[in-house]
């Protein structure tokens, strides 16, 4: 708890911590409430999935929750990401919103399905006054065209899902994904520069997703 | 089963450790390799080992932003066709101040067969860019003496500090520029020129007074304006050299001999 309070030095950090606590609270999962009356509409509010991601440009480790649409062909996830000071000069707290489309699906067997090529985009906000979203007042209008506090990127992803067919399972599915990520600030740096190695603008991310 | 798990975790740990470059945690992670840190000090040492000739030849550039290909061509040209003592970069070494751009720019300038010194530009200080600069180069204000000339690099990007009255640090400058036994002349290097709107107008007069009163400034060189200019903006005998724009394939060569100097714009 001390560790948590150490980071509550701004409202936005506090809100993000509340969101994580909410995430942990609801991870009790929506199936827990399935027998209660009048719970049908509440059920819809519970996230369809939870994700834990390593790297991928949004944190050393990130925890997310989100919803699936169109029979799991589109998902939207909201992440909180953390980079410990050990990896950088300062610890970094951030949030990101991801949209993933999964146009291809291959049934490997009755329990395994593989999404070979998901495509996605994300926006990413790092907390701290130096990572501002709108240009502070001490700059003239349009002084800098980009926002250090609102970066975004694109990714390509592969995902393998395992379906639990047995009854009374807490999760319906568990998945593993790997992705290759690039960001707007890297793409714009690479444009018209052959001297930038192409591999420098890409990085990898790995993650686990749990479906209820 | 337990040892199996430990083995997997251990291997995953090694995997992450060895794939330092492959995984990115944030665009703002400052994690430079050893050869990318403390470069000002390293270049001062490298310069001190150079054999002194009578004429000092310096290349001036600046505002390289995202002009990586142009910067690379310039460095190649300097390596093949010119024999310079060192290069001065007048800031905006990066465009967004992000660690990756510090890395990319430095990968290009580190190929130079001569020491190079970079003063921070306003773009270098955006987001956690100041931390990146400090990690890669060192202090934002620094100086060294070569050939009895003191080269003073000072952070003049007042707007990045909300015009707080502390940037540029005039006390530091006064102390540095104060005539001493170990140098005869001063070359002043900064990014934002004092007549620019991004320079703290409350400090402009005092800044120029310090330069004027010390009576030893050979010339001042700056960037920020992206085009070559040689002038005496305050008509007080202190010449200003605005480094040429790398995007127009130009750099400036300065030769200093016997406390006199010449300035040429060179195409590459």
XYZ file of N, CA, C and O in Angstrom, chain A residues 120-192:
292
model
N -4.209 -3.324 -35.351
C -4.729 -2.468 -34.291
C -4.049 -1.128 -34.234
O -3.030 -0.885 -34.894
N -4.672 -0.261 -33.473
C -4.092 1.058 -33.234
C -4.296 1.418 -31.766
O -5.163 0.857 -31.091
N -3.451 2.320 -31.268
C -3.592 2.708 -29.866
C -3.224 4.173 -29.696
O -2.474 4.741 -30.491
N -3.810 4.775 -28.671
C -3.313 6.072 -28.217
C -2.814 5.889 -26.787
O -3.321 5.046 -26.037
N -1.810 6.639 -26.442
C -1.053 6.387 -25.223
C -0.780 7.715 -24.530
O -0.281 8.644 -25.153
N -1.131 7.787 -23.267
C -0.866 9.002 -22.493
C 0.013 8.684 -21.305
O -0.305 7.804 -20.512
N 1.128 9.391 -21.179
C 2.025 9.234 -20.038
C 1.720 10.351 -19.044
O 1.555 11.502 -19.444
N 1.628 10.007 -17.770
C 1.305 11.008 -16.748
C 2.524 11.855 -16.411
O 3.647 11.364 -16.388
N 2.283 13.109 -16.149
C 3.357 14.033 -15.775
C 3.196 15.321 -16.550
O 2.797 15.300 -17.720
N 3.535 16.455 -15.907
C 3.289 17.744 -16.547
C 4.119 17.915 -17.814
O 3.734 18.650 -18.718
N 5.274 17.226 -17.910
C 6.100 17.356 -19.117
C 5.486 16.625 -20.305
O 5.879 16.868 -21.443
N 4.533 15.726 -20.042
C 3.869 15.007 -21.134
C 2.485 15.609 -21.356
O 1.464 14.954 -21.191
N 2.487 16.890 -21.708
C 1.221 17.599 -21.842
C 0.487 17.183 -23.121
O 1.096 16.777 -24.107
N -0.837 17.302 -23.060
C -1.664 16.990 -24.234
C -1.935 18.259 -25.016
O -1.751 18.308 -26.227
N -2.374 19.293 -24.313
C -2.538 20.585 -25.000
C -1.339 21.459 -24.663
O -0.828 21.432 -23.545
N -0.897 22.202 -25.638
C 0.280 23.054 -25.513
C 0.067 24.044 -24.359
O -0.931 24.760 -24.338
N 0.989 24.086 -23.384
C 0.808 25.014 -22.260
C 0.791 26.484 -22.714
O 1.236 26.802 -23.817
N 0.295 27.322 -21.849
C 0.052 28.734 -22.193
C 1.309 29.518 -22.543
O 1.222 30.561 -23.183
N 2.461 29.069 -22.060
C 3.673 29.850 -22.321
C 4.219 29.674 -23.741
O 5.248 30.244 -24.081
N 3.519 28.885 -24.560
C 3.894 28.759 -25.971
C 2.895 29.500 -26.850
O 1.694 29.486 -26.560
N 3.375 30.098 -27.952
C 2.421 30.616 -28.937
C 1.655 29.447 -29.569
O 2.102 28.295 -29.499
N 0.557 29.753 -30.196
C -0.269 28.727 -30.826
C 0.543 27.944 -31.870
O 1.345 28.524 -32.606
N 0.336 26.629 -31.906
C 0.994 25.760 -32.888
C 2.522 25.805 -32.828
O 3.198 25.572 -33.832
N 3.059 26.113 -31.670
C 4.519 26.183 -31.528
C 5.147 24.815 -31.773
O 6.142 24.695 -32.480
N 4.566 23.790 -31.156
C 4.942 22.400 -31.453
C 3.707 21.705 -32.000
O 2.618 21.865 -31.464
N 3.905 20.924 -33.045
C 2.723 20.339 -33.695
C 2.281 19.025 -33.071
O 1.182 18.558 -33.286
N 3.142 18.400 -32.269
C 2.781 17.111 -31.670
C 2.592 17.289 -30.166
O 3.022 18.289 -29.604
N 1.938 16.319 -29.549
C 1.733 16.350 -28.098
C 2.521 15.232 -27.443
O 2.254 14.069 -27.725
N 3.460 15.565 -26.566
C 4.191 14.479 -25.901
C 3.289 13.618 -25.021
O 3.603 12.473 -24.738
N 2.142 14.173 -24.635
C 1.237 13.417 -23.771
C 0.199 12.607 -24.527
O -0.623 11.927 -23.919
N 0.198 12.699 -25.828
C -0.764 11.910 -26.605
C -0.044 11.348 -27.810
O -0.044 11.938 -28.880
N 0.611 10.229 -27.597
C 1.274 9.571 -28.710
C 0.408 8.390 -29.114
O -0.463 7.955 -28.367
N 0.650 7.912 -30.288
C -0.164 6.797 -30.748
C 0.647 5.903 -31.647
O 1.788 6.226 -32.001
N 0.055 4.791 -31.991
C 0.794 3.877 -32.840
C -0.092 2.820 -33.455
O -1.322 2.824 -33.289
N 0.552 1.938 -34.170
C -0.121 0.862 -34.894
C 0.549 -0.456 -34.524
O 1.711 -0.474 -34.158
N -0.219 -1.539 -34.635
C 0.420 -2.838 -34.413
C -0.202 -3.920 -35.279
O -1.341 -3.807 -35.722
N 0.586 -4.942 -35.517
C 0.133 -6.182 -36.141
C 0.300 -7.271 -35.093
O 1.275 -7.255 -34.336
N -0.628 -8.206 -35.083
C -0.694 -9.112 -33.943
C -1.080 -10.511 -34.391
O -1.796 -10.677 -35.381
N -0.584 -11.488 -33.671
C -1.068 -12.860 -33.809
C -1.584 -13.308 -32.466
O -1.048 -12.905 -31.426
N -2.651 -14.102 -32.474
C -3.234 -14.510 -31.187
C -3.704 -15.946 -31.248
O -4.331 -16.379 -32.217
N -3.407 -16.683 -30.187
C -3.830 -18.079 -30.074
C -4.766 -18.197 -28.869
O -4.397 -17.804 -27.757
N -5.957 -18.708 -29.111
C -6.937 -18.829 -28.022
C -7.234 -20.290 -27.703
O -7.328 -21.128 -28.612
N -7.394 -20.553 -26.423
C -7.796 -21.893 -25.972
C -9.154 -21.764 -25.311
O -9.341 -20.959 -24.391
N -10.115 -22.576 -25.791
C -11.473 -22.488 -25.237
C -11.697 -23.576 -24.195
O -11.366 -24.739 -24.427
N -12.227 -23.172 -23.058
C -12.582 -24.141 -22.024
C -13.997 -24.630 -22.307
O -14.941 -23.845 -22.242
N -14.110 -25.912 -22.656
C -15.434 -26.426 -23.019
C -16.181 -26.988 -21.811
O -17.379 -27.168 -21.838
N -15.397 -27.295 -20.750
C -16.033 -27.909 -19.590
C -16.985 -26.908 -18.926
O -16.738 -25.710 -18.932
N -18.067 -27.368 -18.324
C -18.953 -26.455 -17.609
C -18.295 -25.969 -16.320
O -17.310 -26.536 -15.871
N -18.848 -24.929 -15.746
C -18.399 -24.359 -14.475
C -16.973 -23.797 -14.536
O -16.310 -23.697 -13.517
N -16.499 -23.478 -15.707
C -15.204 -22.810 -15.795
C -15.396 -21.319 -15.514
O -16.385 -20.720 -15.921
N -14.434 -20.731 -14.802
C -14.514 -19.294 -14.529
C -14.293 -18.513 -15.817
O -15.014 -17.582 -16.141
N -13.284 -18.921 -16.580
C -13.023 -18.263 -17.858
C -13.607 -19.099 -18.982
O -13.607 -20.324 -18.901
N -14.037 -18.436 -20.030
C -14.480 -19.203 -21.191
C -13.320 -19.475 -22.137
O -13.286 -20.483 -22.825
N -12.365 -18.534 -22.136
C -11.249 -18.656 -23.074
C -10.018 -18.007 -22.471
O -10.122 -17.036 -21.714
N -8.848 -18.508 -22.862
C -7.614 -17.811 -22.516
C -6.782 -17.692 -23.787
O -6.777 -18.610 -24.615
N -6.155 -16.569 -23.968
C -5.393 -16.370 -25.198
C -4.016 -15.812 -24.940
O -3.746 -15.211 -23.886
N -3.145 -16.066 -25.897
C -1.794 -15.498 -25.854
C -1.594 -14.697 -27.139
O -1.963 -15.159 -28.218
N -1.071 -13.503 -27.028
C -0.812 -12.734 -28.250
C 0.590 -12.154 -28.276
O 1.209 -11.942 -27.236
N 1.079 -11.954 -29.483
C 2.367 -11.307 -29.697
C 2.136 -10.246 -30.752
O 1.302 -10.411 -31.639
N 2.796 -9.145 -30.642
C 2.542 -8.075 -31.602
C 3.811 -7.303 -31.942
O 4.753 -7.258 -31.162
N 3.798 -6.737 -33.123
C 4.875 -5.850 -33.554
C 4.269 -4.447 -33.630
O 3.197 -4.252 -34.190
N 4.966 -3.510 -32.981
C 4.389 -2.185 -32.735
C 5.270 -1.101 -33.348
O 6.492 -1.192 -33.315
N 4.647 -0.072 -33.899
C 5.385 1.148 -34.219
C 4.547 2.333 -33.763
O 3.369 2.186 -33.439
N 5.190 3.490 -33.693
C 4.503 4.669 -33.171
C 4.595 5.801 -34.174
O 5.521 5.859 -34.982
N 3.674 6.747 -34.034
C 3.663 7.920 -34.903
C 4.970 8.694 -34.845
O 5.497 9.109 -35.876
N 5.525 8.870 -33.641
C 6.760 9.659 -33.520
C 7.941 8.956 -34.193
O 8.905 9.613 -34.584
N 7.863 7.634 -34.329
C 8.944 6.913 -35.015
C 8.714 6.916 -36.522
O 9.650 7.079 -37.305
N 7.454 6.714 -36.920
C 7.135 6.716 -38.353
C 7.492 8.070 -38.976
O 8.105 8.128 -40.042
N 7.130 9.163 -38.279
C 7.430 10.490 -38.841
C 8.936 10.749 -38.853
O 9.416 11.556 -39.645
N 9.688 10.087 -37.979
C 11.145 10.244 -37.992
C 11.763 9.468 -39.153
O 12.756 9.883 -39.738
N 11.157 8.342 -39.455
C 11.688 7.455 -40.498
C 11.405 8.009 -41.896
O 12.205 7.812 -42.824
N 10.292 8.723 -42.033
C 9.897 9.244 -43.345
C 11.021 10.089 -43.951
O 11.561 10.973 -43.292
N 11.376 9.794 -45.164
C 12.430 10.452 -45.948
C 13.815 10.308 -45.338
O 14.719 11.065 -45.655
